[in-house]
Coordinates of C-alpha atoms and ligand atoms in Angstrom, one line a residue:
X40 CA -23.5 -17.1 -90.3
X41 CA -27.1 -18.0 -90.0
X42 CA -29.7 -17.2 -87.4
X43 CA -31.9 -19.9 -86.3
X44 CA -35.1 -19.4 -84.4
X45 CA -36.1 -22.8 -83.2
X46 CA -39.4 -23.7 -81.8
X47 CA -38.5 -27.2 -80.9
X48 CA -41.6 -29.2 -80.8
X49 CA -43.8 -26.2 -80.3
X50 CA -44.7 -26.1 -84.0
X51 CA -46.3 -29.5 -83.9
X52 CA -48.4 -31.7 -81.6
X53 CA -45.5 -33.7 -80.0
X54 CA -45.9 -32.0 -76.6
X55 CA -48.8 -30.4 -74.8
X56 CA -47.7 -26.9 -75.5
X57 CA -47.8 -25.0 -78.8
X58 CA -46.7 -21.7 -80.1
X59 CA -49.5 -20.3 -82.3
X60 CA -48.6 -19.7 -85.9
X61 CA -49.3 -16.0 -85.5
X62 CA -47.0 -15.6 -82.6
X63 CA -44.2 -17.6 -84.3
X64 CA -44.6 -15.6 -87.5
X65 CA -44.4 -12.3 -85.7
X66 CA -41.3 -13.4 -83.7
X67 CA -39.7 -14.4 -87.0
X68 CA -40.5 -11.1 -88.5
X69 CA -39.0 -9.3 -85.4
X70 CA -35.8 -11.3 -85.9
X71 CA -35.8 -10.4 -89.6
X72 CA -36.2 -6.7 -88.7
X73 CA -33.3 -6.8 -86.2
X74 CA -31.2 -8.5 -88.9
X75 CA -32.1 -5.8 -91.4
X76 CA -31.2 -3.2 -88.9
X77 CA -27.9 -4.7 -87.8
X78 CA -26.8 -5.7 -91.3
X79 CA -28.2 -2.6 -93.0
X80 CA -25.1 -1.8 -95.0
X81 CA -23.8 -5.3 -95.4
X82 CA -24.6 -7.2 -98.5
X83 CA -24.2 -10.8 -97.2
X84 CA -26.8 -11.2 -94.5
X85 CA -27.2 -14.3 -92.4
X86 CA -29.8 -16.8 -93.2
X87 CA -32.7 -17.0 -90.9
X88 CA -33.7 -20.5 -90.2
X89 CA -37.1 -21.1 -88.5
X90 CA -38.6 -23.1 -87.0
X91 CA -36.8 -26.2 -86.0
X92 CA -39.5 -28.5 -85.0
X93 CA -42.1 -31.1 -85.7
X94 CA -43.7 -30.9 -89.1
X95 CA -47.4 -30.1 -89.0
X96 CA -48.6 -29.2 -92.4
X97 CA -51.4 -27.0 -91.2
X98 CA -49.2 -25.1 -88.9
X99 CA -46.5 -24.6 -91.6
X100 CA -49.1 -23.5 -94.1
X101 CA -50.4 -20.9 -91.8
X102 CA -46.9 -19.8 -90.8
X103 CA -45.7 -19.5 -94.3
X104 CA -48.7 -17.4 -95.3
X105 CA -47.8 -15.0 -92.5
X106 CA -44.1 -14.6 -93.4
X107 CA -44.5 -14.4 -97.2
X108 CA -42.4 -11.3 -97.6
X109 CA -39.3 -12.8 -96.3
X110 CA -36.9 -14.2 -98.9
X111 CA -34.7 -16.0 -96.5
X112 CA -36.9 -17.9 -94.1
X113 CA -36.1 -21.6 -94.3
X114 CA -37.4 -24.4 -92.3
X115 CA -35.3 -26.6 -90.2
X116 CA -36.5 -30.0 -89.4
X117 CA -35.0 -33.1 -88.0
X118 CA -36.8 -34.8 -85.3
X119 CA -34.6 -36.9 -83.1
X120 CA -37.1 -37.4 -80.4
X121 CA -36.6 -36.5 -76.7
X122 CA -33.1 -35.3 -75.8
X123 CA -32.8 -37.8 -73.0
X124 CA -33.1 -40.7 -75.5
X125 CA -29.8 -42.6 -75.5
X126 CA -30.5 -44.2 -78.9
X127 CA -30.2 -41.2 -81.2
X128 CA -27.2 -42.6 -83.1
X129 CA -28.9 -45.9 -83.7
X130 CA -32.1 -44.1 -84.8
X131 CA -30.2 -41.9 -87.2
X132 CA -28.4 -44.8 -88.6
X133 CA -31.5 -46.9 -89.0
X134 CA -32.5 -46.7 -92.6
X135 CA -36.3 -47.1 -91.9
X136 CA -36.1 -44.2 -89.4
X137 CA -34.2 -42.2 -92.0
X138 CA -36.8 -43.0 -94.7
X139 CA -39.6 -41.7 -92.5
X140 CA -37.6 -38.5 -91.9
X141 CA -37.0 -38.2 -95.6
X142 CA -40.8 -38.5 -96.1
X143 CA -41.4 -35.7 -93.7
X144 CA -38.8 -33.6 -95.4
X145 CA -40.4 -34.2 -98.8
X146 CA -43.8 -33.2 -97.3
X147 CA -42.2 -30.1 -96.0
X148 CA -40.7 -29.3 -99.4
X149 CA -44.0 -29.8 -101.1
X150 CA -45.8 -27.5 -98.6
X151 CA -43.2 -24.8 -99.3
X152 CA -43.5 -25.3 -103.0
X153 CA -47.3 -24.9 -103.0
X154 CA -47.0 -21.7 -100.8
X155 CA -46.1 -18.3 -102.0
X156 CA -42.9 -18.2 -100.0
X157 CA -39.5 -18.5 -101.6
X158 CA -38.1 -20.2 -98.6
X159 CA -36.4 -23.5 -98.9
X160 CA -36.4 -26.6 -96.7
X161 CA -33.5 -27.2 -94.4
X162 CA -32.4 -30.2 -92.6
X163 CA -31.4 -29.3 -89.2
X164 CA -31.1 -30.7 -85.7
X165 CA -34.1 -30.6 -83.5
X166 CA -35.4 -32.9 -80.9
X167 CA -35.5 -32.7 -77.2
X168 CA -38.7 -32.2 -75.4
X169 CA -36.3 -31.8 -72.5
X170 CA -32.5 -31.6 -72.7
X171 CA -32.9 -30.0 -76.1
X172 CA -29.6 -29.4 -77.8
X173 CA -27.6 -30.9 -75.0
X174 CA -24.9 -33.5 -75.4
X175 CA -27.2 -36.4 -76.1
X176 CA -29.0 -34.7 -79.0
X177 CA -26.0 -32.8 -80.3
X178 CA -23.5 -35.7 -80.1
X179 CA -26.1 -38.2 -81.4
X180 CA -26.4 -35.9 -84.4
X181 CA -22.8 -35.2 -84.9
X182 CA -21.6 -38.8 -84.8
X183 CA -23.9 -39.9 -87.5
X184 CA -24.1 -40.0 -91.2
X185 CA -26.7 -37.2 -91.1
X186 CA -24.4 -34.9 -89.2
X187 CA -21.9 -35.3 -92.0
X188 CA -24.5 -34.3 -94.5
X189 CA -25.7 -31.4 -92.4
X190 CA -22.2 -30.2 -91.6
X191 CA -20.7 -30.6 -95.1
X192 CA -23.6 -29.6 -97.2
X193 CA -25.3 -27.0 -95.1
X194 CA -23.0 -26.3 -92.3
X195 CA -22.5 -22.6 -91.6
X196 CA -21.8 -20.7 -88.4
X197 CA -25.0 -21.0 -86.6
X198 CA -26.3 -18.7 -84.0
X199 CA -29.0 -20.4 -82.2
X200 CA -31.6 -18.8 -80.0
X201 CA -33.9 -20.8 -77.8
X202 CA -36.5 -19.8 -75.4
X203 CA -37.2 -21.5 -72.2
X204 CA -40.6 -20.4 -70.9
X205 CA -40.0 -22.0 -67.5
X206 CA -36.8 -20.2 -66.6
X207 CA -37.5 -16.9 -68.3
X208 CA -34.1 -17.2 -69.9
X209 CA -33.0 -16.8 -73.4
X210 CA -30.0 -19.0 -74.2
X211 CA -28.1 -17.9 -77.2
X212 CA -25.2 -19.9 -78.3
X213 CA -22.9 -19.7 -81.1
X214 CA -21.9 -22.8 -83.0
X215 CA -19.0 -21.0 -84.6
X216 CA -16.9 -23.8 -85.8
X217 CA -18.6 -27.1 -85.7
X218 CA -21.6 -28.9 -84.4
X219 CA -19.8 -30.6 -81.7
X220 CA -19.0 -27.3 -80.0
X221 CA -22.6 -26.4 -80.0
X222 CA -23.3 -27.7 -76.6
X223 CA -20.2 -26.3 -74.9
X224 CA -19.3 -23.1 -76.7
X225 CA -20.5 -19.6 -75.8
X226 CA -23.6 -19.8 -73.9
X227 CA -24.8 -16.7 -72.3
X228 CA -27.9 -17.2 -70.3
X229 CA -29.6 -13.9 -69.7
X230 CA -32.3 -13.3 -67.2
X231 CA -35.2 -11.6 -69.0
X232 CA -38.1 -9.6 -67.7
X233 CA -40.1 -8.8 -70.8
X234 CA -40.4 -9.6 -74.5
X235 CA -38.7 -6.3 -75.3
X236 CA -35.8 -7.3 -73.2
X237 CA -35.6 -10.6 -75.1
X238 CA -35.3 -8.8 -78.4
X239 CA -32.9 -6.2 -77.1
X240 CA -30.7 -8.9 -75.7
X241 CA -30.8 -10.8 -79.0
X242 CA -30.0 -7.6 -80.9
X243 CA -27.0 -6.9 -78.6
X244 CA -25.7 -10.3 -79.0
X245 CA -26.0 -10.3 -82.8
X246 CA -24.2 -6.9 -82.8
X247 CA -21.4 -8.5 -80.9
X248 CA -21.2 -11.4 -83.2
X249 CA -21.3 -9.1 -86.3
X250 CA -18.4 -7.1 -84.9
X251 CA -16.4 -10.3 -84.3
X252 CA -17.3 -11.6 -87.8
X253 CA -16.2 -8.3 -89.4
X254 CA -13.1 -8.2 -87.3
X255 CA -12.2 -11.6 -88.4
X256 CA -12.8 -10.9 -92.1
X257 CA -10.5 -8.0 -91.7
X258 CA -7.9 -10.1 -90.0
X259 CA -8.0 -12.6 -92.7
X260 CA -7.7 -9.9 -95.3
X261 CA -4.6 -8.5 -93.6
X262 CA -3.1 -11.9 -93.2
X263 CA -4.4 -12.5 -96.7
X264 CA -1.2 -13.6 -98.3
X265 CA -1.5 -16.7 -96.2
X266 CA -3.7 -18.7 -98.5
X267 CA -1.0 -21.3 -98.8
X268 CA 0.0 -23.7 -96.1
X269 CA 3.6 -23.9 -95.0
X270 CA 3.8 -27.2 -96.8
X271 CA 2.5 -25.7 -100.1
X272 CA 5.0 -22.8 -99.8
X273 CA 7.8 -25.3 -99.1
X274 CA 6.9 -27.3 -102.2
X275 CA 6.7 -24.1 -104.3
X276 CA 10.0 -22.9 -103.0
X277 CA 8.5 -19.7 -101.6
X278 CA 10.3 -17.5 -99.2
X279 CA 8.5 -17.4 -95.9
X280 CA 6.1 -14.4 -95.8
X281 CA 6.8 -11.7 -93.1
X282 CA 4.1 -13.1 -90.8
X283 CA 6.4 -16.2 -90.3
X284 CA 9.5 -14.2 -89.4
X285 CA 10.4 -14.1 -85.7
X286 CA 11.6 -10.6 -85.2
X287 CA 12.0 -10.1 -81.5
X288 CA 11.3 -12.7 -78.9
X289 CA 11.6 -12.9 -75.2
X290 CA 13.6 -16.0 -75.9
X291 CA 16.2 -14.2 -78.0
X292 CA 17.1 -14.9 -81.6
X293 CA 16.7 -18.5 -83.0
X294 CA 19.7 -20.6 -82.4
X295 CA 18.7 -23.7 -84.3
X296 CA 21.4 -25.8 -82.8
X297 CA 21.9 -25.1 -79.1
X298 CA 23.7 -27.6 -76.9
X299 CA 22.4 -31.2 -76.9
X300 CA 21.4 -32.2 -73.4
X301 CA 20.3 -35.7 -72.6
X302 CA 17.1 -35.3 -70.7
X303 CA 16.5 -38.1 -68.2
X304 CA 15.6 -41.5 -69.5
X305 CA 13.1 -43.5 -67.4
X306 CA 12.2 -47.1 -67.7
X307 CA 8.5 -46.9 -67.1
X308 CA 8.1 -50.7 -67.0
X309 CA 9.6 -50.4 -63.5
X310 CA 7.1 -47.9 -62.2
X311 CA 4.0 -50.1 -61.8
X312 CA 5.0 -51.7 -58.6
X313 CA 6.4 -50.0 -55.6
X314 CA 7.9 -52.8 -53.8
X315 CA 11.2 -53.6 -55.5
X316 CA 14.3 -51.5 -54.9
X317 CA 14.6 -50.8 -58.7
X318 CA 11.0 -49.5 -58.7
X319 CA 11.6 -47.2 -55.8
X320 CA 14.7 -45.9 -57.5
X321 CA 12.9 -45.4 -60.8
X322 CA 10.0 -43.6 -59.0
X323 CA 12.5 -41.3 -57.3
X324 CA 14.1 -40.7 -60.7
X325 CA 10.7 -39.8 -62.2
X326 CA 9.9 -37.3 -59.4
X327 CA 13.3 -35.6 -59.8
X328 CA 13.1 -35.6 -63.6
X329 CA 9.7 -34.0 -63.5
X330 CA 10.4 -31.4 -60.9
X331 CA 13.7 -30.3 -62.5
X332 CA 13.0 -30.8 -66.2
X333 CA 9.3 -31.4 -66.6
X334 CA 10.1 -33.9 -69.3
X335 CA 11.9 -37.2 -69.9
X336 CA 12.4 -40.0 -72.4
X337 CA 10.2 -43.0 -71.6
X338 CA 11.6 -46.4 -72.5
X339 CA 10.1 -49.7 -71.4
X340 CA 6.6 -48.6 -72.6
X341 CA 6.0 -51.9 -74.3
X342 CA 5.1 -50.5 -77.8
X343 CA 7.3 -52.3 -80.4
X344 CA 9.7 -50.3 -82.5
X345 CA 8.1 -51.5 -85.7
X346 CA 4.7 -50.2 -84.5
X347 CA 6.2 -46.8 -83.7
X348 CA 7.6 -46.8 -87.2
X349 CA 4.2 -47.6 -88.6
X350 CA 2.7 -44.6 -86.8
X351 CA 5.4 -42.4 -88.3
X352 CA 4.8 -43.9 -91.7
X353 CA 1.0 -43.4 -91.8
X354 CA 1.5 -39.8 -90.6
X355 CA 4.0 -39.2 -93.4
X356 CA 1.6 -40.7 -95.9
X357 CA -1.2 -38.5 -94.8
X358 CA 0.8 -35.3 -95.2
X359 CA 2.0 -36.5 -98.6
X360 CA -1.5 -36.6 -99.9
X361 CA -2.5 -34.1 -102.6
X362 CA -3.7 -30.8 -101.3
X363 CA -7.2 -31.4 -102.4
X364 CA -7.4 -34.7 -100.6
X365 CA -6.2 -33.1 -97.4
X366 CA -8.6 -30.3 -97.8
X367 CA -11.4 -32.7 -97.0
X368 CA -10.1 -32.7 -93.4
X369 CA -9.5 -28.9 -93.1
X370 CA -10.3 -27.3 -89.9
X371 CA -12.6 -24.3 -89.8
X372 CA -11.1 -20.8 -89.0
X373 CA -11.6 -20.9 -85.3
X374 CA -11.6 -24.6 -84.8
X375 CA -8.7 -26.5 -83.2
X376 CA -9.7 -29.8 -84.8
X377 CA -8.8 -30.9 -88.3
X378 CA -5.9 -30.2 -90.7
X379 CA -4.4 -26.8 -91.2
X380 CA -1.8 -24.3 -90.1
X381 CA -1.6 -22.0 -87.1
X382 CA -4.9 -20.7 -85.8
X383 CA -4.8 -17.0 -86.8
X384 CA -6.0 -14.9 -83.9
X385 CA -4.2 -11.6 -84.2
X386 CA -2.3 -9.5 -86.7
X387 CA 0.7 -9.5 -84.5
X388 CA 1.0 -13.2 -84.4
X389 CA 4.1 -14.9 -85.7
X390 CA 3.1 -18.0 -87.5
X391 CA 4.5 -21.5 -87.3
X392 CA 6.1 -23.2 -90.3
X393 CA 4.1 -26.3 -89.9
X394 CA 0.9 -28.1 -90.9
X395 CA -1.0 -30.0 -88.2
X396 CA -3.7 -32.5 -88.0
X397 CA -5.4 -32.4 -84.6
X398 CA -8.2 -34.9 -83.6
X399 CA -10.1 -35.7 -80.4
X400 CA -9.9 -39.4 -79.7
X401 CA -11.7 -39.5 -76.3
X402 CA -14.4 -39.4 -75.3
X403 CA -15.2 -41.7 -78.1
X404 CA -18.7 -40.3 -78.6
X405 CA -17.1 -36.9 -79.3
X406 CA -15.0 -38.0 -82.2
X407 CA -15.5 -36.0 -85.4
X408 CA -15.0 -38.8 -87.8
X409 CA -15.5 -36.6 -90.8
X410 CA -12.0 -35.1 -89.9
X411 CA -10.4 -38.5 -89.6
X412 CA -8.3 -39.3 -92.7
X413 CA -9.5 -42.2 -94.7
X414 CA -6.2 -42.4 -96.5
X415 CA -3.9 -44.1 -96.0
X416 CA -6.3 -46.9 -95.5
X417 CA -4.9 -47.9 -92.0
X418 CA -4.8 -44.4 -90.7
X419 CA -7.9 -44.5 -88.6
X420 CA -7.2 -47.9 -87.1
X421 CA -3.7 -47.0 -86.2
X422 CA -4.7 -43.6 -84.8
X423 CA -7.3 -45.3 -82.6
X424 CA -5.0 -48.1 -81.5
X425 CA -1.9 -46.0 -80.9
X426 CA -3.9 -43.4 -79.0
X427 CA -5.3 -46.1 -76.7
X428 CA -1.8 -47.5 -76.1
X429 CA -0.6 -44.0 -75.2
X430 CA -3.7 -43.6 -73.0
X431 CA -2.5 -46.6 -71.0
X432 CA 1.0 -45.2 -70.7
X433 CA -0.6 -41.9 -69.4
X434 CA -2.7 -43.9 -66.9
X435 CA 0.4 -45.6 -65.6
X436 CA 2.4 -42.3 -65.4
X437 CA -0.4 -40.5 -63.5
X438 CA -0.5 -43.3 -61.0
X439 CA 3.3 -43.4 -60.7
X440 CA 3.6 -39.6 -60.3
X441 CA 0.9 -39.7 -57.6
X442 CA 2.8 -42.5 -55.8
X443 CA 6.1 -40.7 -56.1
X444 CA 4.5 -37.7 -54.3
X445 CA 3.0 -40.0 -51.6
X446 CA -0.6 -39.5 -52.9
X447 CA -3.4 -41.9 -53.6
X448 CA -2.6 -43.6 -56.9
X449 CA -5.8 -42.3 -58.7
X450 CA -5.6 -38.8 -57.2
X451 CA -4.8 -37.2 -60.6
X452 CA -6.9 -39.5 -62.7
X453 CA -9.9 -38.7 -60.6
X454 CA -9.4 -35.0 -61.3
X455 CA -9.2 -35.5 -65.1
X456 CA -12.5 -37.3 -64.9
X457 CA -14.1 -40.2 -66.6
X458 CA -14.7 -38.2 -69.8
X459 CA -11.2 -36.7 -69.9
X460 CA -10.2 -35.7 -73.4
X461 CA -7.5 -37.4 -75.3
X462 CA -6.1 -35.5 -78.3
X463 CA -3.8 -36.6 -81.0
X464 CA -1.8 -34.0 -82.9
X465 CA 0.3 -34.8 -86.0
X466 CA 2.9 -32.1 -86.6
X467 CA 4.4 -31.8 -90.0
X468 CA 7.4 -29.4 -90.4
X469 CA 8.3 -29.0 -94.1
X470 CA 11.8 -27.9 -95.1
X471 CA 12.1 -24.1 -94.6
X472 CA 14.5 -21.9 -96.4
X473 CA 15.0 -19.7 -93.4
X474 CA 15.5 -21.9 -90.3
X475 CA 17.4 -19.0 -88.7
X476 CA 14.3 -16.8 -88.8
X477 CA 11.3 -19.1 -88.8
X478 CA 10.1 -21.5 -86.1
X479 CA 8.3 -24.8 -86.7
X480 CA 6.4 -24.4 -83.5
X481 CA 6.5 -21.3 -81.3
X482 CA 7.7 -21.6 -77.6
X483 CA 4.9 -22.9 -75.5
X484 CA 4.1 -25.1 -72.6
X485 CA 1.4 -27.7 -73.3
X486 CA -2.1 -27.0 -72.0
X487 CA -2.6 -30.7 -71.3
X488 CA -2.3 -32.8 -68.3
X489 CA 0.6 -34.6 -69.9
X490 CA 1.8 -35.0 -73.5
X491 CA 3.5 -38.1 -75.0
X492 CA 5.5 -37.2 -78.1
X493 CA 6.7 -39.5 -80.7
X494 CA 9.6 -37.8 -82.3
X495 CA 10.8 -38.1 -85.9
X496 CA 13.2 -41.0 -86.1
X497 CA 15.9 -39.1 -88.0
X498 CA 15.4 -35.4 -87.9
X499 CA 15.9 -33.5 -84.7
X500 CA 14.0 -30.3 -84.0
X501 CA 12.6 -30.3 -80.5
X502 CA 14.2 -27.8 -78.0
X503 CA 13.4 -27.5 -74.4
X504 CA 14.1 -24.4 -72.2
X505 CA 15.8 -25.0 -68.9
X506 CA 17.2 -22.4 -66.6
X507 CA 16.6 -19.8 -69.4
X508 CA 18.6 -21.8 -71.9
X509 CA 17.5 -23.8 -74.9
X510 CA 18.7 -27.3 -75.3
X511 CA 18.2 -29.8 -78.1
X512 CA 16.4 -32.9 -77.2
X513 CA 18.2 -35.9 -78.6
X514 CA 16.4 -38.5 -80.7
X515 CA 16.1 -42.0 -79.1
X516 CA 14.1 -43.8 -81.8
X517 CA 12.3 -46.2 -79.6
X518 CA 11.7 -43.8 -76.8
X519 CA 8.7 -41.5 -76.2
X520 CA 9.2 -38.0 -75.0
X521 CA 6.9 -37.2 -72.1
X522 CA 6.2 -33.6 -71.3
X523 CA 4.3 -32.4 -68.3
X524 CA 1.5 -30.0 -69.2
X525 CA 0.1 -27.0 -67.4
X526 CA -2.8 -29.0 -65.9
X527 CA -0.4 -31.3 -64.0
X528 CA 1.6 -28.3 -62.9
X529 CA -1.6 -26.9 -61.4
X530 CA -2.7 -30.3 -59.8
X531 CA 0.7 -30.8 -58.2
X532 CA 0.8 -27.3 -56.9
X533 CA 3.8 -26.5 -59.0
X534 CA 5.9 -29.4 -57.7
X535 CA 6.3 -30.7 -61.2
X536 CA 6.8 -28.2 -64.1
X537 CA 5.4 -27.9 -67.6
X538 CA 8.5 -27.1 -69.6
X539 CA 8.6 -24.4 -72.3
X540 CA 9.6 -26.1 -75.6
X541 CA 9.6 -25.3 -79.3
X542 CA 10.3 -26.9 -82.6
X543 CA 12.8 -25.5 -85.1
X544 CA 12.8 -26.0 -88.8
X545 CA 15.6 -27.0 -91.1
X546 CA 16.2 -26.2 -94.7
X547 CA 16.7 -29.8 -96.1
X548 CA 14.5 -32.3 -94.4
X549 CA 10.9 -32.5 -93.4
X550 CA 10.2 -33.6 -89.9
X551 CA 7.1 -35.2 -88.4
X552 CA 6.1 -35.7 -84.7
X553 CA 3.0 -37.1 -83.2
X554 CA 1.8 -35.8 -79.8
X555 CA -1.0 -37.4 -77.8
X556 CA -2.1 -35.5 -74.8
X557 CA -4.9 -35.6 -72.2
X558 CA -7.0 -32.8 -70.7
X559 CA -9.4 -32.8 -67.9
X560 CA -13.2 -32.8 -68.7
X561 CA -13.9 -29.2 -69.5
X562 CA -16.8 -28.9 -67.1
X563 CA -14.7 -30.3 -64.2
X564 CA -12.8 -28.1 -61.8
X565 CA -9.2 -29.0 -61.3
X566 CA -6.8 -27.6 -58.7
X567 CA -3.8 -28.4 -56.6
X568 CA -4.2 -31.7 -54.6
X569 CA -5.0 -30.8 -51.0
X570 CA -2.1 -33.0 -49.7
X571 CA 0.3 -30.8 -51.7
X572 CA -0.7 -27.6 -50.0
X573 CA 0.7 -26.7 -46.6
X574 CA 2.4 -23.8 -44.8
X575 CA 5.7 -24.4 -46.5
X576 CA 4.1 -24.7 -49.9
X577 CA 1.0 -22.6 -50.0
X578 CA -1.6 -23.0 -52.7
X579 CA -0.1 -21.6 -55.9
X580 CA -3.0 -21.9 -58.3
X581 CA -6.7 -21.3 -58.1
X582 CA -9.1 -24.0 -59.1
X583 CA -10.0 -23.8 -62.8
X584 CA -12.5 -25.2 -65.3
X585 CA -11.9 -25.6 -69.0
X586 CA -8.3 -24.8 -69.0
X587 CA -8.2 -25.2 -72.8
X588 CA -10.5 -22.3 -73.2
X589 CA -8.4 -20.2 -70.7
X590 CA -5.4 -21.1 -72.7
X591 CA -7.0 -20.1 -76.0
X592 CA -8.2 -16.8 -74.6
X593 CA -4.6 -16.1 -73.3
X594 CA -3.2 -17.0 -76.7
X595 CA -5.4 -14.4 -78.3
X596 CA -4.3 -11.8 -75.9
X597 CA -0.7 -12.7 -76.0
X598 CA -0.7 -13.8 -72.4
X599 CA 0.7 -17.0 -70.7
X600 CA -2.2 -19.1 -69.4
X601 CA -0.5 -20.7 -66.4
X602 CA 0.5 -17.3 -65.0
X603 CA -3.1 -16.1 -65.2
X604 CA -4.3 -18.8 -62.9
X605 CA -1.6 -18.2 -60.3
X606 CA -2.8 -16.9 -57.0
Ligands
LIG48 O1 7.3 -31.5 -82.8 C1 7.8 -31.4 -81.7 O2 8.8 -31.9 -81.4 C2 7.0 -30.7 -80.6 C3 5.5 -30.8 -80.7 C4 4.8 -30.2 -79.6 O3 5.4 -29.5 -78.7 C5 3.4 -30.2 -79.5 O4 2.7 -30.7 -80.4 O5 2.8 -29.7 -78.5
LIG49 FE1 4.1 -29.0 -77.1

């Protein structure tokens, strides 16, 4: 963890306002004192990074002379210009712009060298006379070569404090996993009345973080035997550790082969028009499948069999890469994106026997390309292309579902928003010596709007719960399994259901599946469509924002997200 005290452009001459060197130095020292206090008995203390702003040699000279005692003050400098500038990415990628940044950085380094301080120069994100640290700056930074450098070479968990003189508010936010979360993750604006209140608030916040950090370290120590992924254990022939064993479950013991029940099959090529009798019939079939099962097998999607095989193939090749190669794409401890096993959130958690690679595909400017595999060579292209194909399937389905419920065709699409998220998840289930005791994927309903699942062509493993009974979902090699997610259950006021499903393991064969799902823009409120609320069917769910966050919080507490948003 590091603490960063940015000054934005207040350390230079870029804007009309400046913070005097004295003031900035004394604020930095206050932050250092708090840190000393909070981390008194703890050896590894966070780095303090200050300031993040324009480089002005005189200002920096003066500032370093006033903070000489500190061993860990570093300077953070990367000027991207005003936050409202839409050309950040181009700027960052422009070699001449980079050269001039490199020059500034060198001048900063030499200033530090010639001063008595032991601080080192840091490359960090700054920029934003207005909109500082908002999407434009942060995304511009993330989706660039420099972000890669920053994240890979210097990336730590960053607690950022920034002062806004105008609103008398201190915003502290924790970039606990990755830069791209910076703009959206924990942001606690606190009204402040005095400088003392500022520092007290910061201290409280750091205390909270420290508690969380220590808690997590403890958790990882307790779950410490889990240094290997399920795949590595499977290769080494290890017995699954106790954390993977399903002891008691609300769903009873694992029966890895319950009855096979053909879930409905729907020809989605018939859904796009409403006029022909076969379309009307198919729409009715869709409505009934989704209200009774919440899932179906989609045929007529127009994606050739050979292409589906290709998707399966590149997925298989990725998971077959050497451990070190895959490690390049590892997700951070609390991050959902990247390659790894289950997110560990509690000691009581029963872990899934699977490795996953989860990646955000849309919005395109939020892609974290550093987590996108470069091997096999076609992976990225196929991932992009396949996801776009599935996105079109989803569009078609949302319109068809709306029509089947007599709603405006774009009624759901509007709710998801223009910057809806599209997420691809590759699930890899290695052979498991105890399929009777270990699950590949725990029972869950998807948090998405809808999920389109490409099943393994040969190895079964998906089970769906209907009327309190598990059923095996058969493999239809050229079909795509469509699952309603919680967000559509909410938007349809419970008319269609997001089914509980799970994946089982088997002792002989590995299994791969690829899920692509959409989620509403996190900042957007979603809720039951007005036309689906009436006296007979009163509103079942409250309006919610950022359902993924609600879902994660519930997962941590062992609660079921959809029931917590019920009225
Ligand atoms: O692997 C499967 O069949 C199920 C995957 C799944 O449910 C998911 O990724 O949400
Ligand atoms: Fe799922």
